[in-house]
């Protein structure tokens, strides 16, 4: 309850519950004592009617005749009336002069007791004013015990009490509640720079914004200083809690007006969710606090979720998903290029574009195998895939404009991209915008991908071909065993998976497989590329078997675009120390 609600209860009407007409005269006389009376009287003769009225209308005070026939037990307010007047000053009137009777009336909820025979207008007026003031103070004290005076949000006591209640409610379904603990980043600087009044103003704004991030059934509290907490009572899943946390992050980060200036701050957030994140209010708050400190440690303006062992794997995934979602906007992806070399001539024919992720632009790299799967599950792959395609095509154009030879660029497609619809449209859009020669681009697909619905695949592949692109089957030999698709699909190149190349020097079976792939591929007029070539021995065997092209650490690891350009430049000038010409079996 905020202050607005608090003041709503204080109307200007006085309710008189009495069947004695003299009481009304007494009350009117008391009100006449006031030079400018702001009160009016509603006179009701039965408790029942009074209860109905109290439930519909607000009053500033209630006068009740305790001698009414239906007022039982002696001296006490009827229970229904008592609950309706819990927030109101009540003055009891009676003809009963027994002091015990008066005490009983006070004990049972009346603020004051007046003996009718001894009451004049003036006295009634005074008692009424006192009762109103006393009730106001009582109400204000109760409010202050549960709310924060500055922001009018719940305070820690009320937050904890509501959290306890929520835990009880959810005891059986074991779903939530969740605690979202916030601590503003850099609030001290605002206080230091603009003064405490300005700081207070900012805290009030933050409070309002946080209220806008949750549902009416949730609780927003200020726990002290610049610490806030949200109690999400019906948190159905971590995802739901995360979206509230993200909303809060975005909302707090909007600029504030502080003494005429724009100021921005952020917040760090720690999240705990029952039952894994704690089973009592105390545990949940403590664990959310621990997570909050991790959020501060990991650079602020972010959230962290408290994890026990049970949830950690799931949460790691969620965190990864969140970071991945932001990675594109923050330009954290980079394409590396790995040379593909002609076996016979040892000339550089092309490169495969391979994606890398540098979260937060730090030194730490995340390899595609750690995030492409998740990107596929969450359908982020379509936007990542579009970025890869666009970036690789633009790079090809940039190299050509820099006077470097127009080499072929291999671009990997993921299964979801292939089947998700919109692939050919995305490619057309990009090719319309980037002046790259389509035949310079080779899409790499896997066998499993194209074999799932061969009719659909055939349609898509033909459309891609019609746009002038080249097509390769990646990781060849590891997927579907039917080879009939090689006859039916318009594929140009087979890339032998590196698992066959790795042990081919010691394992005759592997060497036999590569030989078979090469022979078969050539009969079908496909170009054969061997992946993962690391040793001169592997290269020698592959050359003997007639493999057309190779790619692997023997030549080069995937390189940053600039390093690759240098590699390409050296190669054009015939001065390519990275290619071990002497190793080639002639
Ligand atoms: P891939 O398409 O088969 O790419 C070849 C992988 O083998 C690359 O791993 C490359 O770094 C690695 N490799 C190359 N030569 C050697 C070698 O001599 N020895 C060894 N041990 N490894 C070698 P990377 O970059 O980690 O990529 C892994 C996979 O991730 C790729 O396999 C591809 O399936 C996927 N991927 C990479 N970039 C993208 C992308 O932009 N989009 C999609 N959808 N998938 C991508
Ligand atoms: Mg590939
Ligand atoms: Mg491969």
Coordinates of C-alpha atoms and ligand atoms in Angstrom, one line a residue:
X1 CA 0.0 0.0 0.0
X2 CA 1.4 3.4 -1.0
X3 CA 0.6 6.8 0.5
X4 CA -2.1 7.4 -2.0
X5 CA -4.0 4.3 -0.8
X6 CA -3.3 5.3 2.8
X7 CA -5.0 8.7 2.4
X8 CA -7.9 7.2 0.5
X9 CA -9.3 5.7 3.7
X10 CA -9.6 9.1 5.3
X11 CA -12.9 10.4 4.0
X12 CA -14.9 13.3 5.4
X13 CA -17.9 11.2 6.5
X14 CA -18.7 10.2 10.0
X15 CA -20.7 7.0 10.5
X16 CA -23.0 7.0 13.5
X17 CA -24.4 3.6 14.4
X18 CA -27.1 4.2 17.0
X19 CA -30.8 3.8 17.4
X20 CA -30.9 6.7 19.9
X21 CA -31.9 9.9 18.2
X22 CA -30.2 11.9 21.0
X23 CA -26.8 10.7 19.7
X24 CA -27.3 12.4 16.4
X25 CA -28.1 15.7 18.2
X26 CA -25.0 15.2 20.3
X27 CA -22.9 14.6 17.3
X28 CA -24.3 17.5 15.3
X29 CA -23.7 19.8 18.3
X30 CA -20.1 18.6 18.5
X31 CA -19.6 19.4 14.8
X32 CA -21.2 22.8 15.3
X33 CA -18.2 23.5 17.6
X34 CA -16.2 23.6 14.5
X35 CA -16.2 27.1 12.8
X36 CA -15.9 25.5 9.4
X37 CA -17.0 21.9 9.6
X38 CA -15.7 19.7 6.9
X39 CA -17.6 16.6 8.1
X40 CA -21.0 15.2 7.4
X41 CA -22.9 12.5 9.3
X42 CA -24.4 9.3 8.0
X43 CA -26.7 7.9 10.6
X44 CA -27.5 4.1 10.5
X45 CA -29.6 2.3 13.1
X46 CA -28.4 -1.3 12.7
X47 CA -25.1 -3.1 12.8
X48 CA -26.0 -5.0 9.7
X49 CA -26.7 -1.9 7.6
X50 CA -23.5 -0.3 9.0
X51 CA -21.4 -3.3 7.8
X52 CA -22.8 -3.0 4.3
X53 CA -22.1 0.7 4.2
X54 CA -18.6 0.3 5.5
X55 CA -17.8 -2.2 2.8
X56 CA -18.8 0.3 0.1
X57 CA -17.8 3.7 1.4
X58 CA -14.9 5.3 3.3
X59 CA -15.3 7.1 6.6
X60 CA -13.1 9.2 8.7
X61 CA -14.5 7.9 12.0
X62 CA -17.2 5.6 13.4
X63 CA -19.3 6.3 16.5
X64 CA -21.1 3.3 17.8
X65 CA -23.7 2.9 20.4
X66 CA -22.7 -0.1 22.4
X67 CA -26.2 -0.4 23.9
X68 CA -27.7 -1.5 20.6
X69 CA -29.7 -4.7 21.1
X70 CA -27.6 -6.7 18.7
X71 CA -24.2 -5.7 20.1
X72 CA -22.9 -8.8 21.8
X73 CA -21.0 -9.8 23.8
X74 CA -21.2 -7.0 26.3
X75 CA -18.9 -4.1 25.5
X76 CA -17.3 -5.5 22.4
X77 CA -17.8 -4.6 18.7
X78 CA -19.4 -7.3 16.6
X79 CA -16.7 -9.2 14.7
X80 CA -17.9 -8.2 11.2
X81 CA -17.9 -4.6 12.2
X82 CA -14.5 -5.0 13.8
X83 CA -12.8 -6.2 10.7
X84 CA -14.4 -3.5 8.6
X85 CA -13.2 -0.8 11.0
X86 CA -9.7 -2.1 11.6
X87 CA -8.3 0.9 9.8
X88 CA -10.7 3.5 11.2
X89 CA -11.0 5.3 14.5
X90 CA -13.9 4.0 16.5
X91 CA -15.6 5.8 19.4
X92 CA -17.9 3.8 21.6
X93 CA -20.9 5.4 23.3
X94 CA -22.8 3.8 26.1
X95 CA -25.0 4.4 29.1
X96 CA -23.1 1.7 31.0
X97 CA -21.0 3.5 33.7
X98 CA -19.1 0.3 34.7
X99 CA -15.3 1.1 34.1
X100 CA -14.8 -2.5 33.2
X101 CA -17.3 -2.1 30.3
X102 CA -15.2 0.8 29.0
X103 CA -12.0 -1.2 29.2
X104 CA -13.6 -4.1 27.3
X105 CA -14.7 -1.7 24.6
X106 CA -11.2 -0.4 24.1
X107 CA -9.7 -3.9 24.2
X108 CA -12.1 -4.9 21.5
X109 CA -11.1 -2.2 19.0
X110 CA -12.6 1.1 20.1
X111 CA -10.2 4.0 20.2
X112 CA -12.1 5.8 22.9
X113 CA -15.2 5.3 25.2
X114 CA -17.7 8.0 26.1
X115 CA -20.4 7.7 28.8
X116 CA -23.4 9.3 27.2
X117 CA -24.7 10.9 30.4
X118 CA -21.4 12.7 30.9
X119 CA -20.7 13.8 27.3
X120 CA -21.1 17.3 26.0
X121 CA -20.6 18.5 22.4
X122 CA -17.2 19.8 23.2
X123 CA -15.9 16.7 24.7
X124 CA -17.2 14.5 21.9
X125 CA -15.6 16.8 19.4
X126 CA -12.2 16.6 21.2
X127 CA -12.4 12.8 21.5
X128 CA -13.2 12.5 17.9
X129 CA -10.2 14.6 16.8
X130 CA -7.9 12.7 19.1
X131 CA -9.2 9.4 17.8
X132 CA -8.7 10.4 14.2
X133 CA -5.1 11.6 14.9
X134 CA -4.2 8.6 16.9
X135 CA -5.4 6.3 14.2
X136 CA -3.5 8.2 11.5
X137 CA -0.3 7.9 13.5
X138 CA -0.9 4.3 14.2
X139 CA -1.5 3.7 10.5
X140 CA 1.6 5.7 9.5
X141 CA 3.7 3.6 11.9
X142 CA 2.4 0.4 10.6
X143 CA 3.1 1.6 7.1
X144 CA 6.7 2.7 7.9
X145 CA 7.3 -0.7 9.4
X146 CA 6.6 -2.3 6.1
X147 CA 7.5 0.2 3.4
X148 CA 10.4 2.3 2.4
X149 CA 9.6 6.0 3.0
X150 CA 11.6 7.3 0.1
X151 CA 10.4 5.1 -2.7
X152 CA 7.2 3.8 -1.1
X153 CA 8.3 0.3 -2.2
X154 CA 8.1 -2.7 0.2
X155 CA 10.9 -2.8 2.7
X156 CA 13.0 -5.8 3.7
X157 CA 10.6 -6.9 6.4
X158 CA 7.6 -7.0 4.1
X159 CA 9.6 -8.5 1.3
X160 CA 10.8 -11.3 3.5
X161 CA 7.3 -11.9 4.8
X162 CA 5.8 -12.1 1.3
X163 CA 8.6 -14.3 0.2
X164 CA 7.9 -16.7 3.2
X165 CA 4.2 -16.7 2.2
X166 CA 5.1 -17.4 -1.5
X167 CA 7.4 -20.2 -0.5
X168 CA 4.6 -21.8 1.5
X169 CA 2.2 -21.4 -1.4
X170 CA 4.6 -23.1 -3.8
X171 CA 5.8 -25.7 -1.4
X172 CA 3.9 -28.4 -3.2
X173 CA 4.3 -27.5 -6.9
X174 CA 8.1 -26.8 -6.4
X175 CA 8.0 -24.0 -8.9
X176 CA 9.6 -20.8 -7.7
X177 CA 9.3 -18.2 -6.3
X178 CA 12.3 -16.4 -7.7
X179 CA 14.3 -13.5 -6.1
X180 CA 15.9 -11.0 -8.4
X181 CA 18.4 -9.0 -6.4
X182 CA 19.6 -5.7 -7.9
X183 CA 22.4 -3.4 -6.9
X184 CA 23.0 -0.2 -8.9
X185 CA 26.4 0.2 -10.6
X186 CA 28.0 3.6 -10.0
X187 CA 25.3 5.0 -7.8
X188 CA 27.8 6.4 -5.3
X189 CA 29.3 8.6 -8.1
X190 CA 25.9 10.1 -8.7
X191 CA 25.5 10.9 -5.0
X192 CA 29.0 12.3 -4.8
X193 CA 28.7 14.4 -8.0
X194 CA 25.1 15.7 -7.6
X195 CA 24.4 15.4 -3.9
X196 CA 22.1 13.2 -1.9
X197 CA 18.8 14.9 -2.9
X198 CA 19.6 14.2 -6.5
X199 CA 20.6 10.6 -5.6
X200 CA 17.3 10.2 -3.8
X201 CA 15.4 11.4 -6.9
X202 CA 17.3 8.8 -9.0
X203 CA 16.4 6.0 -6.6
X204 CA 12.7 7.0 -6.9
X205 CA 12.9 6.9 -10.7
X206 CA 14.6 3.5 -10.5
X207 CA 11.8 2.3 -8.2
X208 CA 9.2 3.3 -10.6
X209 CA 10.9 1.7 -13.5
X210 CA 11.3 -1.6 -11.6
X211 CA 7.6 -1.6 -10.8
X212 CA 7.0 -1.3 -14.5
X213 CA 9.0 -4.5 -15.2
X214 CA 6.9 -6.9 -13.1
X215 CA 3.3 -8.0 -12.8
X216 CA 1.0 -6.5 -10.2
X217 CA 1.1 -9.8 -8.2
X218 CA 4.9 -9.5 -7.8
X219 CA 6.7 -7.4 -5.2
X220 CA 9.3 -4.8 -5.7
X221 CA 11.3 -3.8 -2.6
X222 CA 14.1 -1.5 -1.7
X223 CA 16.3 -3.4 0.7
X224 CA 18.4 -0.4 1.6
X225 CA 20.8 2.0 -0.1
X226 CA 20.9 1.3 -3.8
X227 CA 19.7 -2.3 -3.4
X228 CA 16.4 -3.4 -4.7
X229 CA 14.7 -6.8 -5.0
X230 CA 11.9 -8.3 -7.0
X231 CA 9.9 -11.2 -5.8
X232 CA 8.5 -13.1 -8.7
X233 CA 5.8 -15.1 -7.1
X234 CA 4.7 -17.1 -10.1
X235 CA 8.0 -17.6 -11.9
X236 CA 7.1 -20.4 -14.2
X237 CA 10.7 -21.0 -15.5
X238 CA 14.2 -19.7 -15.5
X239 CA 13.4 -18.2 -19.0
X240 CA 10.6 -16.2 -17.5
X241 CA 12.8 -14.9 -14.7
X242 CA 15.6 -14.1 -17.2
X243 CA 13.3 -12.0 -19.3
X244 CA 12.3 -10.0 -16.3
X245 CA 16.0 -9.5 -15.4
X246 CA 16.7 -8.4 -19.0
X247 CA 13.8 -6.0 -18.9
X248 CA 15.1 -4.5 -15.6
X249 CA 18.6 -4.2 -17.0
X250 CA 17.3 -2.3 -20.1
X251 CA 14.9 -0.2 -18.1
X252 CA 17.4 0.9 -15.5
X253 CA 19.9 1.7 -18.2
X254 CA 17.7 4.3 -19.8
X255 CA 19.0 7.9 -19.1
X256 CA 17.8 9.8 -16.1
X257 CA 17.4 13.5 -15.7
X258 CA 19.4 14.6 -12.6
X259 CA 19.6 18.3 -11.8
X260 CA 19.0 19.1 -15.4
X261 CA 21.6 16.7 -16.8
X262 CA 21.3 13.3 -18.5
X263 CA 22.8 10.6 -16.3
X264 CA 23.1 6.9 -17.1
X265 CA 23.7 4.2 -14.6
X266 CA 23.3 0.4 -14.8
X267 CA 22.5 -2.4 -12.4
X268 CA 24.0 -5.8 -11.6
X269 CA 21.5 -8.5 -10.9
X270 CA 21.7 -11.8 -9.0
X271 CA 18.9 -14.4 -9.4
X272 CA 17.9 -17.3 -7.2
X273 CA 14.9 -19.5 -7.7
X274 CA 13.4 -22.0 -5.3
X275 CA 13.8 -24.8 -4.7
X276 CA 17.3 -25.2 -6.2
X277 CA 18.4 -21.7 -5.3
X278 CA 17.2 -21.9 -1.7
X279 CA 14.2 -23.2 0.3
X280 CA 13.8 -20.4 2.8
X281 CA 13.5 -16.7 2.3
X282 CA 16.9 -16.3 4.0
X283 CA 18.6 -18.8 1.7
X284 CA 17.1 -17.3 -1.5
X285 CA 18.2 -13.8 -0.6
X286 CA 21.7 -15.0 0.4
X287 CA 22.1 -16.9 -2.8
X288 CA 20.8 -14.2 -5.0
X289 CA 23.3 -11.9 -3.3
X290 CA 26.1 -14.4 -4.1
X291 CA 25.0 -14.4 -7.8
X292 CA 24.9 -10.6 -7.7
X293 CA 28.5 -10.5 -6.7
X294 CA 29.4 -12.7 -9.6
X295 CA 27.5 -10.3 -11.9
X296 CA 29.5 -7.4 -10.5
X297 CA 32.7 -9.4 -11.0
X298 CA 31.9 -10.2 -14.5
X299 CA 31.8 -6.6 -15.6
X300 CA 28.5 -5.3 -14.1
X301 CA 25.3 -4.4 -16.1
X302 CA 24.5 -8.0 -16.4
X303 CA 22.8 -10.8 -14.4
X304 CA 24.0 -14.1 -13.0
X305 CA 21.9 -16.9 -11.7
X306 CA 22.7 -18.8 -8.5
X307 CA 23.3 -22.4 -9.4
X308 CA 23.5 -25.5 -7.3
X309 CA 25.0 -28.5 -9.0
X310 CA 21.7 -29.7 -10.2
X311 CA 20.9 -26.7 -12.3
X312 CA 24.3 -25.6 -13.4
X313 CA 24.3 -27.4 -16.7
X314 CA 21.0 -26.0 -17.7
X315 CA 21.9 -22.6 -16.6
X316 CA 25.2 -22.6 -18.3
X317 CA 23.2 -23.3 -21.5
X318 CA 20.8 -20.4 -20.7
X319 CA 23.7 -18.1 -20.1
X320 CA 25.4 -19.2 -23.3
X321 CA 22.1 -18.7 -25.2
X322 CA 21.8 -15.2 -23.8
X323 CA 25.4 -14.3 -24.6
X324 CA 25.0 -15.8 -28.1
X325 CA 21.9 -13.7 -28.7
X326 CA 23.8 -10.5 -28.0
X327 CA 27.0 -11.6 -29.8
X328 CA 25.7 -10.5 -33.2
X329 CA 24.7 -7.1 -32.1
X330 CA 28.0 -6.6 -30.4
X331 CA 29.9 -7.8 -33.4
X332 CA 31.7 -10.5 -31.4
X333 CA 31.9 -13.0 -34.3
X334 CA 34.8 -13.1 -36.7
X335 CA 35.5 -15.2 -39.7
X336 CA 38.8 -17.0 -40.1
X337 CA 40.0 -18.4 -43.4
X338 CA 41.8 -21.7 -43.9
X339 CA 43.7 -22.1 -47.2
X340 CA 42.7 -24.9 -49.6
X341 CA 45.6 -26.0 -51.8
X342 CA 45.8 -27.7 -55.2
X343 CA 47.8 -31.0 -54.7
X344 CA 49.3 -31.1 -58.1
X345 CA 50.4 -27.5 -58.6
X346 CA 50.6 -26.5 -54.9
X347 CA 48.8 -23.4 -55.7
X348 CA 46.3 -21.8 -53.4
X349 CA 42.8 -22.3 -54.8
X350 CA 40.6 -21.1 -52.1
X351 CA 39.7 -20.9 -48.4
X352 CA 37.1 -22.2 -46.1
X353 CA 35.5 -19.5 -43.9
X354 CA 35.3 -20.7 -40.3
X355 CA 33.5 -18.7 -37.6
X356 CA 35.0 -17.8 -34.2
X357 CA 33.3 -16.1 -31.3
X358 CA 35.1 -13.7 -29.0
X359 CA 32.7 -13.0 -26.1
X360 CA 33.0 -9.4 -24.9
X361 CA 35.8 -8.9 -27.5
X362 CA 38.1 -10.6 -25.0
X363 CA 41.0 -12.9 -25.7
X364 CA 39.0 -16.0 -25.1
X365 CA 37.7 -17.7 -28.2
X366 CA 34.7 -19.9 -28.5
X367 CA 35.0 -22.5 -31.3
X368 CA 32.0 -23.2 -33.6
X369 CA 31.4 -26.7 -32.3
X370 CA 30.6 -25.2 -28.8
X371 CA 27.8 -22.9 -30.1
X372 CA 26.6 -23.8 -33.5
X373 CA 24.4 -26.6 -32.1
X374 CA 22.8 -24.2 -29.6
X375 CA 22.4 -21.6 -32.3
X376 CA 20.5 -24.2 -34.3
X377 CA 18.2 -25.1 -31.5
X378 CA 17.3 -21.6 -30.7
X379 CA 17.1 -20.6 -34.4
X380 CA 19.7 -18.0 -34.0
X381 CA 21.5 -19.8 -36.7
X382 CA 19.5 -18.1 -39.4
X383 CA 20.8 -14.6 -38.4
X384 CA 24.3 -16.0 -37.7
X385 CA 24.3 -17.8 -41.0
X386 CA 23.2 -14.7 -42.8
X387 CA 26.0 -12.7 -41.2
X388 CA 28.6 -15.4 -42.2
X389 CA 27.4 -15.4 -45.7
X390 CA 27.4 -11.7 -46.0
X391 CA 30.8 -11.3 -44.4
X392 CA 32.5 -14.0 -46.4
X393 CA 31.1 -12.5 -49.7
X394 CA 32.1 -9.0 -48.7
X395 CA 35.6 -10.3 -47.8
X396 CA 36.0 -11.9 -51.2
X397 CA 35.1 -8.5 -52.9
X398 CA 37.5 -6.6 -50.6
X399 CA 40.4 -9.0 -51.5
X400 CA 39.6 -8.7 -55.2
X401 CA 39.5 -4.9 -54.9
X402 CA 42.9 -5.0 -53.1
X403 CA 44.3 -6.7 -56.2
X404 CA 44.4 -10.2 -54.8
X405 CA 43.3 -13.1 -56.9
X406 CA 39.6 -14.1 -56.8
X407 CA 39.8 -17.4 -55.0
X408 CA 37.0 -19.7 -54.1
X409 CA 35.4 -19.2 -50.6
X410 CA 33.8 -22.2 -48.8
X411 CA 30.9 -21.3 -46.5
X412 CA 29.4 -23.8 -44.1
X413 CA 25.7 -24.2 -43.8
X414 CA 24.0 -25.8 -40.9
X415 CA 21.1 -28.2 -41.2
X416 CA 18.5 -25.8 -39.7
X417 CA 19.6 -23.1 -42.1
X418 CA 19.3 -25.5 -45.0
X419 CA 15.8 -26.6 -44.1
X420 CA 14.5 -23.5 -42.3
X421 CA 13.2 -21.9 -45.4
X422 CA 14.4 -18.5 -46.6
X423 CA 17.9 -19.7 -47.4
X424 CA 17.7 -19.1 -51.1
X425 CA 16.0 -15.7 -50.5
X426 CA 18.7 -14.7 -48.0
X427 CA 21.4 -15.7 -50.6
X428 CA 19.7 -13.8 -53.4
X429 CA 19.4 -10.8 -51.2
X430 CA 23.1 -10.9 -50.3
X431 CA 24.2 -11.5 -53.9
X432 CA 22.1 -8.5 -55.0
X433 CA 23.9 -6.3 -52.5
X434 CA 27.4 -7.6 -52.6
X435 CA 29.1 -7.6 -56.0
X436 CA 30.7 -11.0 -55.6
X437 CA 30.8 -13.6 -58.4
X438 CA 28.5 -16.3 -57.3
X439 CA 30.7 -19.0 -58.8
X440 CA 33.4 -17.9 -56.3
X441 CA 31.2 -19.1 -53.4
X442 CA 31.0 -22.8 -52.5
X443 CA 28.4 -23.9 -49.9
X444 CA 29.4 -26.8 -47.7
X445 CA 26.6 -29.1 -46.7
X446 CA 26.7 -32.5 -44.9
X447 CA 25.3 -35.7 -46.1
X448 CA 22.9 -36.1 -43.3
X449 CA 21.5 -32.7 -44.1
X450 CA 20.7 -33.4 -47.7
X451 CA 19.4 -36.9 -47.1
X452 CA 16.6 -36.1 -44.7
X453 CA 14.1 -35.2 -47.4
X454 CA 15.7 -35.9 -50.7
X455 CA 12.9 -34.4 -52.8
X456 CA 13.1 -31.1 -50.9
X457 CA 16.9 -31.2 -50.8
X458 CA 17.0 -31.7 -54.5
X459 CA 14.8 -28.7 -55.0
X460 CA 16.8 -26.4 -52.7
X461 CA 20.1 -27.6 -54.2
X462 CA 19.0 -27.0 -57.7
X463 CA 17.8 -23.5 -56.7
X464 CA 21.2 -22.8 -55.2
X465 CA 22.9 -24.1 -58.3
X466 CA 20.7 -21.9 -60.4
X467 CA 22.1 -18.9 -58.6
X468 CA 25.5 -19.9 -59.8
X469 CA 26.9 -21.2 -56.5
X470 CA 29.1 -24.2 -56.1
X471 CA 28.1 -27.0 -53.7
X472 CA 30.3 -29.3 -51.6
X473 CA 29.5 -32.2 -49.4
X474 CA 31.4 -31.6 -46.1
X475 CA 32.7 -34.4 -43.8
X476 CA 32.1 -36.9 -46.5
X477 CA 32.0 -40.5 -45.4
X478 CA 30.7 -39.9 -41.9
X479 CA 27.1 -39.4 -42.6
X480 CA 24.5 -41.3 -44.6
X481 CA 25.7 -44.4 -46.4
X482 CA 23.5 -44.2 -49.5
X483 CA 25.5 -42.9 -52.4
X484 CA 22.7 -42.6 -54.8
X485 CA 22.3 -38.9 -54.0
X486 CA 25.7 -38.2 -55.5
X487 CA 24.2 -39.2 -58.8
X488 CA 21.0 -37.1 -58.3
X489 CA 22.2 -34.0 -56.5
X490 CA 24.1 -31.2 -58.3
X491 CA 27.2 -31.4 -56.1
X492 CA 30.6 -30.2 -57.3
X493 CA 33.0 -31.3 -54.5
X494 CA 33.4 -34.0 -51.9
X495 CA 35.4 -33.0 -48.8
X496 CA 36.8 -36.2 -47.2
X497 CA 36.3 -36.1 -43.5
X498 CA 39.5 -35.7 -41.5
X499 CA 38.8 -38.8 -39.4
X500 CA 39.9 -40.9 -42.4
X501 CA 43.0 -38.8 -43.0
X502 CA 44.2 -38.7 -39.4
X503 CA 45.4 -42.3 -39.2
X504 CA 45.8 -43.1 -42.9
X505 CA 49.6 -43.5 -42.6
X506 CA 49.3 -46.3 -40.0
X507 CA 45.8 -47.6 -40.8
X508 CA 45.5 -49.3 -44.2
X509 CA 41.7 -49.4 -43.9
X510 CA 41.5 -45.6 -43.7
X511 CA 43.9 -45.2 -46.6
X512 CA 41.7 -47.7 -48.6
X513 CA 38.6 -45.6 -47.8
X514 CA 40.2 -42.4 -49.0
X515 CA 41.4 -44.2 -52.2
X516 CA 37.8 -45.5 -52.8
X517 CA 36.2 -42.1 -52.2
X518 CA 38.7 -40.4 -54.6
X519 CA 38.2 -43.1 -57.3
X520 CA 34.4 -43.0 -57.0
X521 CA 34.2 -39.2 -56.8
X522 CA 36.3 -38.9 -59.9
X523 CA 34.1 -41.3 -61.8
X524 CA 31.2 -39.0 -60.9
X525 CA 33.2 -36.0 -62.0
X526 CA 33.5 -34.5 -58.5
X527 CA 36.4 -32.6 -57.2
X528 CA 37.9 -34.2 -54.1
X529 CA 39.3 -32.3 -51.2
X530 CA 40.9 -33.9 -48.2
X531 CA 40.4 -32.2 -44.8
X532 CA 42.7 -32.2 -41.8
X533 CA 46.0 -32.9 -43.6
X534 CA 48.7 -32.4 -41.0
X535 CA 51.7 -34.4 -42.1
X536 CA 53.8 -34.7 -45.2
X537 CA 53.1 -38.4 -45.1
X538 CA 49.3 -37.9 -45.3
X539 CA 49.8 -35.5 -48.2
X540 CA 52.1 -38.0 -50.0
X541 CA 49.5 -40.8 -49.8
X542 CA 46.7 -38.5 -50.9
X543 CA 48.7 -37.2 -53.8
X544 CA 49.4 -40.8 -54.9
X545 CA 45.7 -41.6 -54.6
X546 CA 45.0 -38.7 -57.0
X547 CA 43.3 -36.4 -54.5
X548 CA 42.7 -33.0 -56.1
X549 CA 43.0 -30.6 -53.2
X550 CA 44.0 -30.5 -49.5
X551 CA 43.3 -28.4 -46.5
X552 CA 45.0 -28.7 -43.1
X553 CA 47.4 -27.6 -40.5
X554 CA 50.3 -28.8 -42.8
X555 CA 49.7 -25.6 -44.8
X556 CA 48.1 -23.4 -42.4
X557 CA 45.6 -23.1 -39.5
X558 CA 42.6 -21.0 -40.1
X559 CA 43.8 -17.4 -40.3
X560 CA 42.4 -14.0 -39.5
X561 CA 41.3 -12.1 -42.6
X562 CA 44.3 -9.8 -42.6
X563 CA 46.8 -12.7 -42.1
X564 CA 45.1 -14.6 -44.9
X565 CA 45.4 -11.7 -47.2
X566 CA 49.1 -11.6 -46.5
X567 CA 49.3 -15.3 -47.2
X568 CA 47.4 -14.7 -50.4
X569 CA 49.7 -11.8 -51.4
X570 CA 52.9 -13.9 -50.8
X571 CA 51.4 -16.6 -52.8
X572 CA 50.6 -14.4 -55.8
X573 CA 54.2 -13.0 -55.7
X574 CA 55.4 -16.6 -55.9
X575 CA 57.0 -16.2 -52.6
X576 CA 54.9 -18.5 -50.4
X577 CA 57.0 -19.9 -47.5
X578 CA 53.9 -21.4 -45.9
X579 CA 53.4 -23.9 -48.6
X580 CA 55.8 -26.8 -48.4
X581 CA 56.4 -27.2 -52.1
X582 CA 59.3 -29.6 -51.6
X583 CA 57.0 -32.1 -49.7
X584 CA 54.7 -32.8 -52.7
X585 CA 55.1 -36.2 -54.2
X586 CA 55.7 -35.8 -57.8
Ligands
LIG1 P1 34.3 -28.2 -41.0 O1 33.4 -27.5 -41.9 O2 34.6 -29.6 -41.3 O3 35.6 -27.4 -40.8 C1 36.9 -28.0 -40.7 C2 37.3 -28.0 -39.3 O4 38.5 -28.7 -39.2 C3 37.6 -26.6 -38.8 O5 37.3 -26.6 -37.4 C4 39.1 -26.5 -38.9 O6 39.7 -25.6 -38.0 C5 39.5 -27.9 -38.6 N1 40.8 -28.3 -39.2 C6 41.3 -27.9 -40.4 N2 42.5 -28.4 -40.7 C7 42.8 -29.2 -39.6 C8 43.9 -30.1 -39.3 O7 44.8 -30.2 -40.0 N3 43.8 -30.8 -38.1 C9 42.7 -30.7 -37.3 N4 42.7 -31.4 -36.2 N5 41.7 -29.8 -37.6 C10 41.7 -29.2 -38.7 P2 36.5 -25.5 -36.7 O8 36.8 -24.2 -37.3 O9 36.5 -25.7 -35.3 O10 35.0 -25.8 -37.2 C11 34.4 -26.9 -36.8 C12 33.0 -27.1 -37.5 O11 32.1 -26.0 -37.2 C13 33.2 -27.0 -39.0 O12 33.6 -28.2 -39.5 C14 31.8 -26.7 -39.4 O13 31.0 -27.8 -39.5 C15 31.3 -25.8 -38.3 N6 31.4 -24.4 -38.7 C16 32.5 -23.6 -38.7 N7 32.2 -22.3 -39.2 C17 30.9 -22.4 -39.4 C18 29.9 -21.4 -39.9 O14 30.3 -20.3 -40.2 N8 28.6 -21.8 -40.0 C19 28.2 -23.1 -39.7 N9 27.0 -23.4 -39.9 N10 29.1 -24.0 -39.3 C20 30.4 -23.7 -39.1
LIG2 MG1 33.3 -27.1 -43.7
LIG3 MG1 34.6 -30.8 -42.6

